[in-house]
XYZ file of C-alpha atoms in Angstrom:
310
model
C 16.983 4.420 10.455
C 17.932 4.376 6.758
C 17.553 1.182 4.701
C 20.593 -1.111 4.957
C 21.356 -1.006 1.250
C 24.730 -2.742 1.620
C 23.199 -5.862 3.201
C 21.625 -8.718 1.202
C 17.983 -7.948 0.403
C 15.432 -9.262 2.859
C 13.097 -10.016 -0.060
C 14.405 -10.905 -3.514
C 11.948 -11.835 -6.281
C 13.111 -12.555 -9.837
C 11.165 -13.540 -12.949
C 8.079 -14.576 -10.983
C 5.253 -16.090 -13.028
C 1.875 -17.574 -12.107
C -1.090 -18.340 -14.370
C -4.611 -19.530 -13.677
C -6.541 -21.241 -16.476
C -4.057 -19.906 -18.992
C -4.329 -16.292 -17.802
C -1.197 -14.708 -16.336
C -1.825 -13.299 -12.848
C 1.878 -12.565 -12.306
C 3.957 -12.147 -15.443
C 7.706 -11.863 -14.918
C 7.610 -9.770 -11.745
C 10.906 -8.824 -10.101
C 11.620 -6.645 -7.055
C 13.653 -6.600 -3.860
C 13.436 -5.054 -0.399
C 16.414 -3.754 1.517
C 16.456 -4.288 5.252
C 14.949 -1.333 7.077
C 12.850 0.101 4.254
C 9.144 0.426 3.551
C 8.150 -0.822 0.091
C 4.648 -0.333 -1.342
C 3.113 -2.590 -3.986
C 0.341 -0.728 -5.790
C -2.146 -1.710 -8.458
C -5.854 -1.904 -9.299
C -7.954 -4.937 -8.393
C -6.746 -7.927 -10.375
C -3.283 -6.474 -10.996
C -1.544 -9.413 -9.317
C -0.693 -7.969 -5.894
C -2.446 -10.601 -3.767
C -1.099 -13.455 -5.912
C 2.389 -12.004 -5.536
C 2.045 -11.949 -1.742
C 0.781 -15.546 -1.684
C 3.725 -16.657 -3.798
C 6.127 -14.716 -1.600
C 4.817 -16.439 1.534
C 4.825 -19.890 -0.049
C 1.036 -20.181 0.084
C 0.994 -20.824 -3.656
C 3.670 -22.322 -5.907
C 5.022 -20.250 -8.814
C 5.109 -21.505 -12.377
C 8.551 -19.941 -12.779
C 10.926 -17.573 -11.051
C 12.984 -17.327 -7.887
C 11.947 -16.118 -4.430
C 14.157 -15.569 -1.400
C 12.413 -14.484 1.777
C 14.532 -13.580 4.809
C 17.440 -15.244 3.029
C 15.601 -18.544 2.473
C 14.377 -20.006 -0.834
C 10.585 -20.180 -1.219
C 8.604 -22.404 -1.537
C 11.286 -24.958 -0.526
C 11.754 -23.384 2.906
C 8.543 -21.383 3.139
C 7.621 -22.533 6.647
C 10.968 -21.459 8.098
C 10.811 -18.136 6.234
C 7.255 -17.416 7.435
C 8.368 -17.854 11.038
C 10.395 -14.658 10.580
C 7.530 -12.688 9.040
C 4.507 -10.899 10.496
C 1.367 -10.521 8.373
C -1.573 -8.132 8.726
C -4.223 -9.474 6.304
C -6.761 -7.287 4.553
C -9.731 -8.950 6.235
C -10.313 -9.094 9.981
C -9.420 -12.602 11.157
C -9.191 -11.945 14.898
C -10.927 -14.626 16.984
C -14.197 -13.066 18.238
C -14.495 -15.616 21.080
C -11.235 -14.502 22.682
C -10.176 -11.375 24.515
C -7.473 -9.047 23.219
C -4.859 -10.792 25.379
C -6.056 -14.260 24.402
C -5.772 -13.416 20.709
C -2.124 -12.509 21.215
C -1.427 -15.577 23.361
C -2.932 -18.035 20.892
C -1.160 -16.436 17.941
C 2.195 -16.559 19.705
C 1.808 -20.305 20.203
C 1.637 -20.739 16.406
C 5.298 -19.671 16.356
C 6.263 -22.125 19.085
C 6.585 -19.392 21.702
C 5.835 -20.313 25.304
C 2.887 -18.695 27.060
C 5.281 -16.958 29.459
C 7.295 -15.495 26.575
C 4.162 -14.139 24.894
C 2.773 -12.764 28.167
C 6.020 -10.886 28.710
C 5.641 -9.202 25.307
C 1.942 -8.348 25.571
C 2.169 -5.122 27.655
C 4.613 -3.466 25.238
C 2.618 -4.648 22.210
C -0.633 -3.256 23.594
C 1.055 0.017 24.533
C 2.448 0.287 20.993
C -1.046 -0.322 19.579
C -2.727 2.120 21.973
C -4.733 -0.709 23.545
C -3.257 -0.909 27.051
C -6.657 -0.430 28.669
C -8.364 -3.057 26.483
C -6.430 -6.216 27.384
C -9.433 -8.071 28.832
C -12.064 -6.947 26.315
C -13.736 -9.155 23.719
C -13.079 -8.391 20.071
C -16.742 -7.425 19.567
C -16.209 -4.459 21.904
C -13.471 -2.950 19.728
C -13.907 -0.348 17.005
C -12.623 -0.956 13.486
C -9.510 1.090 14.171
C -8.809 -0.821 17.387
C -9.106 -4.136 15.544
C -6.598 -3.021 12.914
C -4.166 -1.896 15.622
C -4.605 -5.229 17.403
C -3.941 -7.055 14.122
C -0.729 -5.029 13.814
C 0.273 -5.865 17.397
C -0.488 -9.536 16.757
C 1.760 -9.523 13.675
C 4.616 -8.301 15.888
C 4.281 -11.073 18.493
C 7.204 -13.050 17.047
C 9.388 -9.920 16.596
C 9.478 -10.451 12.811
C 12.218 -9.304 10.459
C 9.613 -8.437 7.814
C 6.097 -7.069 8.256
C 3.621 -7.572 5.388
C 0.449 -5.475 5.428
C -2.365 -5.977 2.909
C -4.351 -2.717 2.670
C -3.856 -1.914 6.383
C -6.138 1.150 6.605
C -9.051 0.236 4.333
C -12.359 1.200 5.975
C -10.797 3.322 8.713
C -11.638 6.927 9.542
C -8.917 9.599 9.099
C -7.937 9.591 12.783
C -7.412 5.812 12.802
C -5.509 5.938 9.498
C -3.113 8.560 10.838
C -2.501 6.513 13.983
C -1.673 3.407 11.926
C 0.673 5.518 9.773
C 2.416 6.799 12.885
C 2.939 3.268 14.195
C 4.327 2.055 10.859
C 6.745 4.985 10.701
C 7.925 4.074 14.197
C 8.578 0.482 13.120
C 10.616 1.557 10.084
C 12.562 4.013 12.265
C 13.408 1.076 14.545
C 14.806 -0.870 11.591
C 11.855 -3.090 10.698
C 11.256 -3.872 7.026
C 7.708 -3.262 5.782
C 5.969 -4.440 2.613
C 2.487 -3.024 2.133
C -0.227 -3.019 -0.489
C -2.652 -0.131 -0.560
C -5.199 1.616 -2.751
C -4.505 4.931 -1.002
C -1.862 6.770 -2.997
C -1.298 9.325 -0.233
C -0.548 6.416 2.104
C 2.153 5.128 -0.239
C 3.607 8.629 -0.674
C 3.767 9.142 3.095
C 5.179 5.755 4.087
C 7.159 4.163 1.264
C 10.863 4.613 0.592
C 10.232 2.865 -2.726
C 7.219 1.479 -4.563
C 6.164 -0.507 -7.586
C 2.950 -0.148 -9.586
C 1.540 -3.398 -10.999
C -0.977 -3.858 -13.788
C -1.839 -7.012 -15.683
C 0.648 -8.996 -13.606
C 3.584 -6.778 -14.610
C 5.405 -3.956 -12.851
C 4.863 -0.836 -14.956
C 6.711 1.699 -12.785
C 9.085 1.601 -9.822
C 11.248 3.900 -7.717
C 10.772 6.336 -4.873
C 7.373 8.117 -4.885
C 9.004 11.320 -6.149
C 11.004 9.475 -8.822
C 7.883 7.699 -10.102
C 5.958 10.983 -10.302
C 8.744 12.882 -12.057
C 9.384 10.095 -14.562
C 5.798 9.420 -15.598
C 3.714 12.582 -15.610
C 3.683 16.315 -16.243
C 4.407 18.327 -13.076
C 1.277 20.514 -12.981
C -2.432 19.593 -13.008
C -5.489 21.781 -13.501
C -8.827 20.137 -12.705
C -11.807 21.930 -14.238
C -15.461 21.377 -13.268
C -18.783 22.772 -14.471
C -21.582 22.471 -17.016
C -19.509 24.017 -19.824
C -16.326 22.075 -19.180
C -16.559 20.010 -22.357
C -16.993 23.098 -24.556
C -14.105 24.865 -22.790
C -11.886 21.819 -23.193
C -12.566 21.564 -26.916
C -12.145 25.297 -27.513
C -9.189 26.169 -25.296
C -8.137 23.612 -22.725
C -6.982 20.885 -25.113
C -4.523 23.145 -26.952
C -3.121 24.634 -23.724
C -2.298 21.307 -22.060
C 0.333 18.714 -22.901
C -2.255 16.040 -22.100
C -5.883 16.031 -21.012
C -8.631 13.634 -19.949
C -12.362 14.118 -19.523
C -13.848 11.984 -16.755
C -17.541 12.608 -16.138
C -17.919 16.356 -15.613
C -14.256 16.924 -14.760
C -11.433 17.774 -17.158
C -7.917 16.876 -16.030
C -5.318 18.981 -17.804
C -1.622 18.175 -17.406
C 1.079 20.699 -18.255
C 4.692 21.671 -17.704
C 3.598 25.321 -17.486
C -0.064 25.888 -16.531
C -0.197 29.670 -17.056
C -2.004 29.519 -20.392
C -4.565 27.102 -18.958
C -5.180 29.291 -15.934
C -5.508 32.414 -18.081
C -8.178 30.715 -20.217
C -10.261 30.092 -17.075
C -10.295 33.669 -15.823
C -13.741 35.304 -15.832
C -15.601 32.041 -16.448
C -18.157 32.055 -13.657
C -19.682 28.781 -14.856
C -16.428 26.886 -14.395
C -14.533 26.009 -11.213
C -10.989 24.788 -11.155
C -8.232 23.452 -8.918
C -4.547 23.965 -9.681
C -2.152 21.569 -7.928
C 1.121 19.674 -8.357
C 0.908 16.211 -9.900
C 0.783 13.374 -7.388
C 1.047 9.604 -7.276
C -2.666 9.129 -7.946
C -2.271 10.961 -11.271
C 0.517 8.548 -12.223
C -1.500 5.538 -11.089
C -4.504 6.552 -13.219
C -2.337 7.341 -16.225
C -0.613 3.949 -16.119
C -3.567 1.751 -15.162
C -6.566 3.711 -16.537
C -9.699 5.147 -14.962
C -11.961 2.176 -15.686
C -13.394 0.322 -12.689
C -11.833 -3.062 -11.864
C -14.124 -5.587 -10.169
């Protein structure tokens, strides 16, 4: 199902600001989500993503700006708005003393749902999460991937209009990641609206209709994944590795590329036409290289830098 672009946005954030001890964590952020789309919020650690989500859910009050969540103003009507939202947090907060079924039952009661109503939904939720045979098991018996799928099922207990996922596949193996991706694609196809944060650029490229990249509390790029790539970086990348990469870069690579970076023992060369770069690498047995199209990770590193953020 395509996003319902003619309908009022399910999320509408304008001029959002929040500072801590005089330091801006969110600095004039604005974005909106159409019903039925998947929107990814990207950024390095400390960029303002988590603060933005807390403000959106009314868990923290903004210094300035306007927020409408599911048509309701936040924080004034945050409780009512949250009742129409499902959240999958980054950390595992399933109750280890309960079984899979009991976790769903208890969570449903937080939304004022009767036990009978929740029990009626549990079989379909567990089937969706691939956990039909695990209903009576304790949380300690589940793998990491199973726990993330249960957290997703739990977030759907109240049949939310909006699903918010904070780094949903961090720490999962490739098989578990692909299964989570498949389930999220199913939800969007059914008309659910999804807002996710992730550090995996391939995840954002696969899932998001649109995305925004944050850094220093500001949005520095936005659009569809393809639009963001085309607007912010050269189309071709040649990665060069080897002991002599620095000498090659200084002698030939730098003049053949529109832009280049040296990170450790790897040179990243960006170009509209890579033929001259590739020709300069022929016959150099001491150098290895990879030629590929530019991707979202290249854009992310260009806009936010390669330095570690702790």
